[in-house]
């Protein structure tokens, strides 16, 4: 038993022996050098290019893409005009199954906000009362903030609208009849 105690004491003393400190000072790295030029990107000299362009006297860029941008823009405009519907935003004031409440909401909107034109839709089984046809959400924000004071459940929703050019004769006749009444 005594041997175990002596052996344990020797092991403890051996493990507590101070280790020799390695020299890791900054002076050992003072002479370190590495060439990274092969992995770095190479940029053209901007000042030299600007002075060479200004000496030529040309005000137009040699890499002008204005014509190409005009062509792309014209093709996008014609594509958009050929689509019968466009996506946008409107303010949904009422959504529910109660027909009378939908009509009351529409009438309240007309009375309280004469500058806004409410539109009522029926999508089975619910009635929707919407205000406005906006291309961007930020445009709908003004109408939303006005309506929100009287109708706290109002919200801005994504919607699809039919372009005026694509309305059928039947729809146009209905609008004319409503306008005459």
GROMACS .gro file of C-alpha atoms in nm:
model
  181
    1UNK     CA    1   0.000   0.000   0.000
    2UNK     CA    2   0.285   0.230   0.079
    3UNK     CA    3   0.425   0.174  -0.269
    4UNK     CA    4   0.098   0.293  -0.424
    5UNK     CA    5   0.116   0.612  -0.221
    6UNK     CA    6   0.473   0.677  -0.324
    7UNK     CA    7   0.394   0.592  -0.686
    8UNK     CA    8   0.089   0.828  -0.681
    9UNK     CA    9   0.299   1.107  -0.529
   10UNK     CA   10   0.566   1.062  -0.797
   11UNK     CA   11   0.302   1.073  -1.071
   12UNK     CA   12   0.147   1.389  -0.928
   13UNK     CA   13   0.486   1.556  -0.904
   14UNK     CA   14   0.577   1.446  -1.256
   15UNK     CA   15   0.253   1.585  -1.397
   16UNK     CA   16   0.302   1.914  -1.218
   17UNK     CA   17   0.650   1.957  -1.361
   18UNK     CA   18   0.672   2.287  -1.547
   19UNK     CA   19   0.706   2.254  -1.919
   20UNK     CA   20   0.963   2.442  -2.112
   21UNK     CA   21   0.824   2.757  -2.271
   22UNK     CA   22   0.848   2.772  -2.648
   23UNK     CA   23   0.959   3.095  -2.802
   24UNK     CA   24   0.665   3.237  -2.996
   25UNK     CA   25   0.759   3.600  -3.009
   26UNK     CA   26   0.686   3.821  -3.305
   27UNK     CA   27   1.054   3.842  -3.389
   28UNK     CA   28   1.047   3.485  -3.519
   29UNK     CA   29   0.792   3.592  -3.786
   30UNK     CA   30   0.971   3.912  -3.882
   31UNK     CA   31   1.140   3.758  -4.187
   32UNK     CA   32   0.831   3.574  -4.319
   33UNK     CA   33   0.749   3.646  -4.683
   34UNK     CA   34   0.497   3.501  -4.925
   35UNK     CA   35   0.427   3.602  -5.285
   36UNK     CA   36   0.048   3.622  -5.345
   37UNK     CA   37   0.061   3.816  -5.671
   38UNK     CA   38  -0.046   3.514  -5.879
   39UNK     CA   39  -0.372   3.477  -5.684
   40UNK     CA   40  -0.467   3.848  -5.670
   41UNK     CA   41  -0.703   3.995  -5.933
   42UNK     CA   42  -0.560   4.236  -6.186
   43UNK     CA   43  -0.753   4.558  -6.246
   44UNK     CA   44  -0.698   4.792  -6.540
   45UNK     CA   45  -0.553   5.134  -6.471
   46UNK     CA   46  -0.861   5.357  -6.457
   47UNK     CA   47  -0.671   5.686  -6.475
   48UNK     CA   48  -0.480   5.580  -6.785
   49UNK     CA   49  -0.800   5.480  -6.963
   50UNK     CA   50  -0.972   5.807  -6.873
   51UNK     CA   51  -0.683   6.017  -7.000
   52UNK     CA   52  -0.670   5.820  -7.326
   53UNK     CA   53  -1.046   5.865  -7.378
   54UNK     CA   54  -1.033   6.236  -7.303
   55UNK     CA   55  -0.746   6.282  -7.549
   56UNK     CA   56  -0.954   6.119  -7.825
   57UNK     CA   57  -1.230   6.375  -7.766
   58UNK     CA   58  -1.516   6.131  -7.820
   59UNK     CA   59  -1.812   6.196  -7.593
   60UNK     CA   60  -1.986   5.871  -7.687
   61UNK     CA   61  -1.887   5.545  -7.526
   62UNK     CA   62  -1.729   5.282  -7.746
   63UNK     CA   63  -1.932   5.019  -7.560
   64UNK     CA   64  -2.267   5.194  -7.584
   65UNK     CA   65  -2.568   4.970  -7.530
   66UNK     CA   66  -2.837   5.236  -7.545
   67UNK     CA   67  -2.977   5.097  -7.869
   68UNK     CA   68  -2.997   4.747  -7.726
   69UNK     CA   69  -3.166   4.875  -7.410
   70UNK     CA   70  -3.423   5.064  -7.619
   71UNK     CA   71  -3.499   4.746  -7.815
   72UNK     CA   72  -3.542   4.540  -7.498
   73UNK     CA   73  -3.761   4.807  -7.342
   74UNK     CA   74  -3.980   4.829  -7.654
   75UNK     CA   75  -4.020   4.450  -7.663
   76UNK     CA   76  -4.120   4.444  -7.293
   77UNK     CA   77  -4.375   4.722  -7.346
   78UNK     CA   78  -4.531   4.545  -7.643
   79UNK     CA   79  -4.541   4.214  -7.451
   80UNK     CA   80  -4.707   4.381  -7.153
   81UNK     CA   81  -4.966   4.550  -7.374
   82UNK     CA   82  -5.051   4.218  -7.537
   83UNK     CA   83  -5.138   4.065  -7.200
   84UNK     CA   84  -5.509   4.110  -7.116
   85UNK     CA   85  -5.445   4.123  -6.739
   86UNK     CA   86  -5.186   4.288  -6.520
   87UNK     CA   87  -5.093   4.225  -6.158
   88UNK     CA   88  -5.129   4.498  -5.903
   89UNK     CA   89  -5.269   4.585  -5.564
   90UNK     CA   90  -5.600   4.700  -5.422
   91UNK     CA   91  -5.733   4.776  -5.076
   92UNK     CA   92  -5.969   4.506  -4.950
   93UNK     CA   93  -6.219   4.672  -4.718
   94UNK     CA   94  -6.465   4.387  -4.665
   95UNK     CA   95  -6.456   4.013  -4.724
   96UNK     CA   96  -6.740   3.797  -4.598
   97UNK     CA   97  -7.053   3.599  -4.675
   98UNK     CA   98  -7.305   3.858  -4.553
   99UNK     CA   99  -7.448   4.032  -4.862
  100UNK     CA  100  -7.618   4.309  -4.665
  101UNK     CA  101  -7.301   4.394  -4.476
  102UNK     CA  102  -7.110   4.409  -4.805
  103UNK     CA  103  -7.360   4.658  -4.950
  104UNK     CA  104  -7.354   4.860  -4.627
  105UNK     CA  105  -6.973   4.872  -4.637
  106UNK     CA  106  -6.981   4.989  -4.999
  107UNK     CA  107  -7.238   5.259  -4.916
  108UNK     CA  108  -7.034   5.373  -4.611
  109UNK     CA  109  -6.726   5.400  -4.831
  110UNK     CA  110  -6.911   5.616  -5.084
  111UNK     CA  111  -7.049   5.838  -4.809
  112UNK     CA  112  -6.726   5.878  -4.605
  113UNK     CA  113  -6.477   5.880  -4.894
  114UNK     CA  114  -6.638   6.034  -5.204
  115UNK     CA  115  -6.307   6.046  -5.392
  116UNK     CA  116  -6.265   5.666  -5.369
  117UNK     CA  117  -6.459   5.438  -5.602
  118UNK     CA  118  -6.544   5.110  -5.427
  119UNK     CA  119  -6.586   4.796  -5.635
  120UNK     CA  120  -6.794   4.504  -5.518
  121UNK     CA  121  -6.724   4.148  -5.636
  122UNK     CA  122  -6.885   3.817  -5.562
  123UNK     CA  123  -6.655   3.516  -5.549
  124UNK     CA  124  -6.865   3.230  -5.431
  125UNK     CA  125  -6.931   3.208  -5.133
  126UNK     CA  126  -6.801   3.551  -5.032
  127UNK     CA  127  -6.848   3.916  -5.117
  128UNK     CA  128  -6.549   4.144  -5.161
  129UNK     CA  129  -6.547   4.522  -5.140
  130UNK     CA  130  -6.227   4.668  -5.287
  131UNK     CA  131  -6.093   5.015  -5.347
  132UNK     CA  132  -5.850   5.115  -5.623
  133UNK     CA  133  -5.637   4.953  -5.889
  134UNK     CA  134  -5.272   5.021  -5.816
  135UNK     CA  135  -4.966   4.896  -6.001
  136UNK     CA  136  -4.739   4.921  -5.694
  137UNK     CA  137  -4.803   4.854  -5.327
  138UNK     CA  138  -4.674   5.196  -5.223
  139UNK     CA  139  -4.946   5.360  -5.436
  140UNK     CA  140  -5.215   5.170  -5.245
  141UNK     CA  141  -5.076   5.290  -4.912
  142UNK     CA  142  -5.247   5.631  -4.931
  143UNK     CA  143  -5.595   5.488  -4.985
  144UNK     CA  144  -5.526   5.221  -4.723
  145UNK     CA  145  -5.430   5.477  -4.457
  146UNK     CA  146  -5.748   5.680  -4.528
  147UNK     CA  147  -5.979   5.377  -4.515
  148UNK     CA  148  -5.807   5.219  -4.214
  149UNK     CA  149  -5.945   5.486  -3.980
  150UNK     CA  150  -6.309   5.389  -4.053
  151UNK     CA  151  -6.257   5.022  -4.144
  152UNK     CA  152  -5.987   4.868  -3.919
  153UNK     CA  153  -6.003   4.529  -4.094
  154UNK     CA  154  -5.897   4.677  -4.430
  155UNK     CA  155  -5.577   4.548  -4.584
  156UNK     CA  156  -5.373   4.573  -4.904
  157UNK     CA  157  -5.395   4.264  -5.125
  158UNK     CA  158  -5.247   4.149  -5.454
  159UNK     CA  159  -5.497   4.153  -5.736
  160UNK     CA  160  -5.524   4.107  -6.112
  161UNK     CA  161  -5.690   4.368  -6.326
  162UNK     CA  162  -5.813   4.357  -6.683
  163UNK     CA  163  -5.668   4.619  -6.915
  164UNK     CA  164  -5.911   4.869  -7.065
  165UNK     CA  165  -5.808   4.771  -7.420
  166UNK     CA  166  -5.919   4.411  -7.363
  167UNK     CA  167  -6.263   4.471  -7.216
  168UNK     CA  168  -6.536   4.305  -7.417
  169UNK     CA  169  -6.813   4.500  -7.583
  170UNK     CA  170  -7.060   4.354  -7.334
  171UNK     CA  171  -6.859   4.493  -7.039
  172UNK     CA  172  -6.824   4.832  -7.207
  173UNK     CA  173  -7.199   4.846  -7.274
  174UNK     CA  174  -7.271   4.765  -6.909
  175UNK     CA  175  -7.042   5.047  -6.798
  176UNK     CA  176  -7.215   5.289  -7.036
  177UNK     CA  177  -7.555   5.181  -6.904
  178UNK     CA  178  -7.440   5.233  -6.544
  179UNK     CA  179  -7.304   5.574  -6.632
  180UNK     CA  180  -7.635   5.686  -6.787
  181UNK     CA  181  -7.840   5.581  -6.481
   0.00000   0.00000   0.00000
